Coordinates of C-alpha atoms in Angstrom, one line a residue:
X1 CA -211.3 -124.3 13.9
X2 CA -212.0 -121.7 16.1
X3 CA -210.7 -118.9 14.4
X4 CA -212.2 -121.5 10.8
X5 CA -215.7 -119.8 12.3
X6 CA -215.0 -117.1 13.8
X7 CA -213.6 -115.5 10.4
X8 CA -217.0 -116.9 8.8
X9 CA -219.1 -115.7 11.4
X10 CA -218.0 -112.7 10.8
X11 CA -218.2 -112.5 6.9
X12 CA -222.1 -113.5 7.6
X13 CA -222.1 -110.5 10.4
X14 CA -224.0 -113.2 12.9
X15 CA -222.9 -113.3 16.5
X16 CA -221.2 -116.9 18.6
X17 CA -223.8 -117.4 20.8
X18 CA -222.6 -119.0 24.4
X19 CA -225.1 -121.1 26.2
X20 CA -224.6 -123.8 29.8
X21 CA -221.4 -124.4 31.1
X22 CA -221.9 -127.8 30.8
X23 CA -221.1 -127.3 26.8
X24 CA -217.9 -126.7 25.2
X25 CA -218.8 -123.5 24.0
X26 CA -215.1 -122.0 23.7
X27 CA -214.0 -125.2 21.7
X28 CA -216.7 -124.8 19.1
X29 CA -218.3 -121.5 18.2
X30 CA -222.7 -121.4 18.3
X31 CA -223.3 -120.7 14.5
X32 CA -226.0 -118.7 13.6
X33 CA -227.7 -116.1 10.7
X34 CA -229.9 -117.7 8.1
X35 CA -226.1 -116.8 5.2
X36 CA -225.1 -120.3 6.6
X37 CA -225.7 -124.2 6.9
X38 CA -226.0 -125.5 10.0
X39 CA -222.2 -127.0 11.4
X40 CA -223.4 -130.4 11.3
X41 CA -224.7 -131.1 7.2
X42 CA -221.7 -132.3 4.8
X43 CA -222.8 -133.4 1.2
X44 CA -220.7 -136.2 -0.4
X45 CA -220.5 -136.4 -4.2
X46 CA -219.5 -139.6 -6.7
X47 CA -217.2 -138.4 -9.5
X48 CA -218.4 -140.1 -12.9
X49 CA -215.1 -141.1 -14.7
X50 CA -213.4 -140.6 -11.6
X51 CA -212.9 -142.8 -8.7
X52 CA -213.0 -140.0 -5.8
X53 CA -215.7 -139.4 -2.6
X54 CA -215.9 -136.1 -1.9
X55 CA -217.1 -135.2 1.3
X56 CA -218.1 -131.1 1.3
X57 CA -218.6 -129.5 4.9
X58 CA -221.2 -126.9 4.0
X59 CA -220.6 -124.6 7.0
X60 CA -216.8 -123.9 6.5
X61 CA -216.3 -125.0 2.4
X62 CA -213.9 -127.3 3.5
X63 CA -213.5 -130.8 1.4
X64 CA -212.3 -134.2 1.6
X65 CA -212.1 -136.4 -0.8
X66 CA -211.6 -140.3 -1.0
X67 CA -210.1 -142.6 -3.3
X68 CA -213.1 -145.5 -4.0
X69 CA -213.0 -148.5 -5.5
X70 CA -215.0 -147.8 -8.9
X71 CA -216.2 -144.7 -10.6
X72 CA -220.4 -142.9 -9.9
X73 CA -221.3 -145.0 -7.3
X74 CA -224.6 -144.5 -6.3
X75 CA -225.5 -142.6 -3.1
X76 CA -227.5 -142.9 -0.9
X77 CA -228.1 -141.4 2.6
X78 CA -229.3 -144.0 6.0
X79 CA -232.3 -142.8 7.8
X80 CA -229.5 -141.8 10.6
X81 CA -227.9 -139.8 8.9
X82 CA -224.4 -140.5 9.6
X83 CA -224.0 -143.1 6.8
X84 CA -224.2 -143.9 3.1
X85 CA -224.6 -146.4 0.7
X86 CA -222.0 -146.4 -1.8
X87 CA -224.1 -149.4 -4.5
X88 CA -221.4 -150.0 -7.2
X89 CA -223.9 -152.5 -9.9
X90 CA -221.6 -153.7 -13.0
X91 CA -218.7 -154.2 -10.6
X92 CA -221.8 -157.0 -7.9
X93 CA -219.9 -154.1 -5.4
X94 CA -220.9 -153.1 -1.7
X95 CA -219.7 -150.6 1.0
X96 CA -220.0 -147.9 3.3
X97 CA -219.2 -144.0 4.4
X98 CA -219.0 -142.9 7.9
X99 CA -219.0 -139.2 8.3
X100 CA -218.5 -140.4 12.6
X101 CA -221.5 -137.8 13.9
X102 CA -223.5 -140.0 15.5
X103 CA -226.7 -137.8 16.7
X104 CA -228.4 -138.0 20.7
X105 CA -231.7 -136.1 19.8
X106 CA -230.4 -133.3 21.3
X107 CA -227.3 -133.2 20.1
X108 CA -223.7 -134.2 17.7
X109 CA -221.2 -135.8 18.5
X110 CA -217.9 -136.5 16.5
X111 CA -217.1 -140.4 16.9
X112 CA -214.5 -140.2 14.5
X113 CA -213.4 -138.8 11.2
X114 CA -215.2 -139.7 8.3
X115 CA -213.7 -142.3 6.2
X116 CA -215.3 -145.4 4.6
X117 CA -217.0 -147.9 7.2
X118 CA -215.9 -151.7 7.2
X119 CA -218.8 -153.3 6.1
X120 CA -219.7 -154.8 2.2
X121 CA -221.0 -156.7 -0.2
X122 CA -220.7 -159.0 -2.8
X123 CA -223.9 -159.8 -3.8
X124 CA -225.2 -159.1 -7.4
X125 CA -225.9 -156.2 -9.7
X126 CA -227.2 -154.4 -5.7
X127 CA -229.8 -151.4 -7.1
X128 CA -232.6 -150.4 -4.9
X129 CA -231.7 -149.2 -1.3
X130 CA -233.7 -148.6 1.5
X131 CA -232.9 -148.3 4.8
X132 CA -235.8 -147.2 8.1
X133 CA -233.8 -147.1 11.6
X134 CA -230.5 -147.8 11.6
X135 CA -231.1 -151.6 9.5
X136 CA -230.6 -151.1 5.3
X137 CA -232.1 -152.6 3.0
X138 CA -230.5 -153.8 -1.1
X139 CA -232.0 -155.6 -3.4
X140 CA -229.5 -158.0 -5.6
X141 CA -231.7 -157.2 -9.6
X142 CA -228.7 -160.4 -10.2
X143 CA -229.7 -163.1 -7.8
X144 CA -233.4 -162.0 -5.9
X145 CA -232.0 -161.0 -2.8
X146 CA -232.0 -159.0 0.1
X147 CA -228.5 -157.7 1.5
X148 CA -229.5 -156.2 4.9
X149 CA -227.3 -155.2 7.6
X150 CA -227.7 -153.0 11.0
X151 CA -225.2 -150.1 12.5
X152 CA -223.6 -151.8 14.7
X153 CA -221.6 -154.2 12.8
X154 CA -220.7 -151.1 10.0
X155 CA -217.1 -150.9 12.0
X156 CA -216.7 -154.1 12.3
X157 CA -213.5 -155.3 10.7
X158 CA -213.5 -157.9 7.7
X159 CA -217.8 -156.8 8.0
X160 CA -220.4 -158.2 5.8
X161 CA -224.0 -157.3 4.2
X162 CA -226.3 -160.6 5.2
X163 CA -228.5 -162.7 2.9
X164 CA -232.2 -163.3 2.6
X165 CA -233.5 -165.2 0.1
X166 CA -236.3 -164.5 -1.0
X167 CA -237.3 -167.2 -3.3
X168 CA -237.8 -165.0 -6.3
X169 CA -236.1 -165.1 -9.6
X170 CA -233.7 -162.8 -10.4
X171 CA -234.6 -158.9 -11.6
X172 CA -234.9 -155.5 -11.3
X173 CA -237.0 -155.6 -8.8
X174 CA -237.8 -153.6 -5.2
X175 CA -238.3 -154.0 -1.5
X176 CA -239.7 -151.6 1.3
X177 CA -239.7 -152.6 5.0
X178 CA -242.3 -152.4 7.3
X179 CA -242.6 -151.2 11.2
X180 CA -243.8 -154.8 11.8
X181 CA -240.3 -156.4 10.9
X182 CA -241.7 -157.7 7.0
X183 CA -240.1 -156.6 3.9
X184 CA -242.6 -156.7 0.3
X185 CA -240.4 -157.8 -2.5
X186 CA -241.1 -157.7 -6.3
X187 CA -241.2 -160.1 -7.6
X188 CA -241.8 -161.8 -11.5
X189 CA -244.2 -164.3 -12.7
X190 CA -243.2 -166.0 -15.8
X191 CA -247.1 -167.2 -17.5
X192 CA -247.5 -163.6 -17.6
X193 CA -246.9 -162.3 -21.3
X194 CA -246.7 -158.3 -19.9
X195 CA -243.6 -157.0 -19.0
X196 CA -242.6 -157.4 -14.5
X197 CA -242.5 -157.0 -12.1
X198 CA -245.7 -158.2 -11.8
X199 CA -246.3 -158.6 -8.1
X200 CA -245.9 -157.5 -4.0
X201 CA -244.5 -160.6 -1.8
X202 CA -244.3 -160.1 2.5
X203 CA -241.9 -162.2 3.8
X204 CA -240.1 -162.5 7.0
X205 CA -236.1 -161.2 7.8
X206 CA -235.6 -165.4 7.5
X207 CA -237.3 -164.8 4.0
X208 CA -240.7 -166.6 4.7
X209 CA -243.6 -166.3 2.8
X210 CA -246.0 -163.9 4.9
X211 CA -248.9 -162.3 2.1
X212 CA -248.8 -164.0 -1.6
X213 CA -249.4 -161.1 -3.9
X214 CA -253.5 -161.1 -4.7
X215 CA -252.9 -158.4 -6.7
X216 CA -251.1 -158.6 -10.2
X217 CA -250.0 -155.5 -11.9
X218 CA -246.9 -154.8 -14.3
X219 CA -243.2 -152.7 -14.7
X220 CA -243.4 -151.8 -11.3
X221 CA -241.2 -149.5 -10.6
X222 CA -240.4 -147.4 -8.0
X223 CA -241.3 -147.4 -4.3
X224 CA -241.5 -144.9 -0.6
X225 CA -243.5 -146.4 2.6
X226 CA -244.4 -144.5 6.3
X227 CA -244.0 -148.3 7.7
X228 CA -247.5 -149.0 7.9
X229 CA -248.1 -149.0 4.0
X230 CA -246.3 -149.3 1.1
X231 CA -247.2 -147.1 -1.9
X232 CA -245.1 -148.0 -5.0
X233 CA -245.9 -147.3 -8.9
X234 CA -246.9 -148.7 -12.0
X235 CA -248.8 -149.5 -15.0
X236 CA -252.3 -147.3 -15.2
X237 CA -251.6 -146.2 -11.2
X238 CA -250.5 -146.5 -8.3
X239 CA -249.8 -149.9 -5.9
X240 CA -250.9 -149.9 -2.5
X241 CA -249.3 -153.0 0.2
X242 CA -250.3 -153.1 3.5
X243 CA -248.1 -154.9 6.2
X244 CA -251.0 -157.2 7.0
X245 CA -251.3 -158.2 3.0
X246 CA -254.4 -155.3 2.1
X247 CA -253.2 -154.4 -2.0
X248 CA -255.0 -152.2 -3.5
X249 CA -254.7 -150.0 -7.0
X250 CA -254.8 -146.5 -6.8
X251 CA -255.8 -145.2 -10.2
X252 CA -254.9 -143.1 -12.6
X253 CA -255.6 -140.4 -13.7
X254 CA -258.2 -139.8 -16.6
X255 CA -256.3 -138.9 -20.2
X256 CA -252.7 -140.7 -19.5
X257 CA -253.7 -144.5 -19.8
X258 CA -250.7 -146.4 -19.1
X259 CA -248.0 -144.0 -18.0
X260 CA -246.8 -145.2 -14.4
X261 CA -244.5 -143.0 -11.9
X262 CA -241.1 -144.2 -11.5
X263 CA -240.9 -142.6 -8.5
X264 CA -242.4 -142.7 -5.3
X265 CA -241.2 -141.1 -2.6
X266 CA -242.7 -141.0 0.9
X267 CA -242.3 -136.8 3.0
X268 CA -242.0 -137.4 6.8
X269 CA -242.3 -133.8 7.3
X270 CA -246.1 -133.8 6.1
X271 CA -247.1 -137.8 6.0
X272 CA -247.8 -137.6 2.6
X273 CA -246.4 -139.8 -0.8
X274 CA -245.5 -138.2 -3.1
X275 CA -244.8 -139.7 -7.1
X276 CA -242.9 -138.5 -10.1
X277 CA -242.8 -139.3 -13.6
X278 CA -240.6 -137.6 -16.7
X279 CA -244.1 -137.3 -19.4
X280 CA -246.6 -136.1 -16.3
X281 CA -244.8 -134.7 -13.6
X282 CA -245.0 -134.3 -9.5
X283 CA -248.3 -135.8 -7.4
X284 CA -249.3 -136.4 -4.5
X285 CA -250.6 -139.9 -4.1
X286 CA -253.4 -140.0 -1.6
X287 CA -253.9 -142.6 0.2
X288 CA -257.3 -141.9 1.8
X289 CA -259.3 -140.8 -0.9
X290 CA -257.5 -143.3 -3.1
X291 CA -256.4 -140.3 -5.7
X292 CA -253.8 -138.3 -7.1
X293 CA -253.8 -134.7 -6.6
X294 CA -251.4 -132.3 -9.0
X295 CA -248.3 -130.9 -7.7
X296 CA -246.6 -129.6 -10.9
X297 CA -247.8 -130.7 -14.5
X298 CA -244.4 -130.0 -16.8
X299 CA -242.7 -132.8 -18.9
X300 CA -239.7 -130.8 -18.2
X301 CA -238.9 -131.7 -14.7
X302 CA -234.5 -132.2 -14.5
X303 CA -234.8 -133.4 -11.3
X304 CA -237.5 -133.7 -8.3
X305 CA -236.3 -134.6 -5.1
X306 CA -237.6 -134.4 -1.2
X307 CA -235.5 -131.0 1.0
X308 CA -234.0 -133.6 4.1
X309 CA -237.0 -133.0 6.4
X310 CA -238.8 -134.0 3.8
X311 CA -240.8 -131.0 3.7
X312 CA -240.5 -129.2 0.4
X313 CA -240.1 -130.6 -3.0
X314 CA -237.6 -129.3 -5.4
X315 CA -237.8 -129.2 -8.8
X316 CA -235.2 -128.4 -11.2
X317 CA -235.9 -127.9 -15.0
X318 CA -234.1 -128.6 -17.9
X319 CA -234.0 -125.0 -18.2
X320 CA -232.0 -124.1 -14.9
X321 CA -235.4 -122.8 -13.1
X322 CA -236.1 -124.0 -9.6
X323 CA -238.9 -125.1 -8.4
X324 CA -239.4 -124.6 -4.5
X325 CA -242.9 -126.4 -2.9
X326 CA -244.5 -126.3 0.6
X327 CA -245.6 -129.8 0.5
X328 CA -248.2 -129.3 3.6
X329 CA -250.3 -126.8 1.4
X330 CA -248.8 -128.2 -1.5
X331 CA -248.1 -124.1 -2.9
X332 CA -245.0 -123.1 -4.5
X333 CA -242.9 -121.3 -2.6
X334 CA -240.4 -119.9 -4.3
X335 CA -239.3 -119.7 -8.2
X336 CA -235.8 -118.6 -10.1
X337 CA -232.9 -119.9 -12.5
X338 CA -230.2 -121.1 -10.6
X339 CA -227.7 -122.7 -12.9
X340 CA -227.4 -122.4 -17.1
X341 CA -229.5 -125.1 -19.2
X342 CA -228.4 -128.8 -19.7
X343 CA -229.7 -130.8 -22.5
X344 CA -231.8 -133.4 -22.5
X345 CA -228.9 -135.7 -24.4
X346 CA -226.2 -135.8 -21.5
X347 CA -226.0 -138.7 -19.8
X348 CA -224.3 -136.0 -17.0
X349 CA -226.7 -134.3 -16.1
X350 CA -226.9 -131.9 -12.9
X351 CA -228.8 -133.1 -9.5
X352 CA -229.7 -131.6 -6.7
X353 CA -230.6 -132.5 -2.9
X354 CA -231.4 -130.4 -0.5
X355 CA -232.0 -128.9 3.5
X356 CA -234.1 -126.9 5.0
X357 CA -231.1 -123.9 4.1
X358 CA -229.5 -124.7 0.4
X359 CA -230.5 -125.9 -2.6
X360 CA -227.2 -128.0 -3.5
X361 CA -226.9 -129.3 -7.1
X362 CA -224.4 -131.5 -8.2
X363 CA -223.2 -129.6 -11.8
X364 CA -220.9 -132.5 -14.3
X365 CA -219.8 -130.3 -16.8
X366 CA -218.5 -127.8 -14.4
X367 CA -216.6 -130.0 -11.9
X368 CA -218.7 -128.2 -8.6
X369 CA -221.8 -128.7 -6.6
X370 CA -223.5 -125.6 -5.7
X371 CA -225.0 -124.7 -2.6
X372 CA -227.8 -121.7 -3.5
X373 CA -230.0 -120.5 -0.5
X374 CA -232.9 -120.4 -0.5
X375 CA -234.0 -117.9 0.6
X376 CA -232.4 -116.0 -1.9
X377 CA -231.8 -117.7 -5.9
X378 CA -229.1 -115.0 -6.4
X379 CA -227.0 -116.7 -3.0
X380 CA -224.8 -118.5 -4.8
X381 CA -221.2 -120.9 -3.4
X382 CA -219.6 -122.3 -5.9
X383 CA -217.9 -125.4 -4.7
X384 CA -214.8 -127.2 -6.4
X385 CA -215.8 -130.9 -5.0
X386 CA -213.8 -133.1 -8.2
X387 CA -214.2 -133.7 -12.5
X388 CA -217.7 -134.5 -12.9
X389 CA -219.5 -135.0 -10.7
X390 CA -222.6 -136.7 -11.1
X391 CA -224.1 -138.0 -7.3
X392 CA -225.2 -136.1 -4.3
X393 CA -226.0 -137.1 -1.1
X394 CA -227.3 -135.3 2.2
X395 CA -225.3 -136.5 4.9
X396 CA -225.4 -135.4 8.7
X397 CA -228.0 -133.4 10.7
X398 CA -229.4 -130.1 9.9
X399 CA -228.2 -128.5 14.0
X400 CA -225.4 -126.9 15.2
X401 CA -225.4 -128.0 18.7
X402 CA -222.8 -130.4 20.5
X403 CA -222.0 -132.2 23.5

């Protein structure tokens, strides 16, 4: 491994830096320079047609391939950075992938080789995934339940996720975890003539209702939380639900009509909410001033993603243009063409994820993940991962520090 790293460092004209003697730097050389990704970043890739999961280590370009139970897993990194959830909605199956990396505040320990974790779930139609702390939560559309699990149980042989009976009817729903341990959960109202979901109630970890809904809405989809507030996209605006049960609507901008921000993101690095709709663009959802404010207004957006730290918004257009926005100010930092144009009718379109240093774009038609230097878009490394890569997740940690 030392030989591989030394060759990479020479190619980048970087020098291995050795620090205190209590770290075994003779075995794990320091990586420096803007042309290399952090040592402990991993990119997990699912294939659209093959039962394949690939783990890319961007630092040296190595790829490990694993046989998955099904194709086209929906991938979600956990809050801890160590694991990824693999959701197969049509097959009623969930399992997790373990990078073997564990963060300890100032360094990373390698706890084992990358592998599938032991824990699974067989609940009906798993859909929305959220992770807070060491807990993972899944809303199951087929029966309206939540599946929850703590990472301490992920590698226990035969472990299964715990089921919370929420008391809501099956629907395409969503949930959010508050810092007080309760959950905001969507529901449908059979008496409503409008499209659902129709509201949000708060339950505890046993499924008992703590706060009923007090604001009827429709077409609810997309949500995020900062631990105190949960924000949902609904027809006509954004529904804000606090952990103490208060609810209010932030109205759409004038002229939007019934447009809904179907995707809501929480940018933890700047403590801001972002709403996205392909009908309008991406907007700050300003809780303090109860309004939407534009970040980018464009109707040709293919992907709209936060970077791993939640400090920048990356927007990939159908024409292959990548735009990077600083979320502290809302200003455009950089833009340029990075991939070939995509037909809006394509079944499998390119997908985007990012770290502070690189954008990663899976290009299904080429079987590649493109690693694009965010300081210089012309610097692109192309990784051949699988026949048709369709899903990405950033795992691991933006650091080079080992124990």
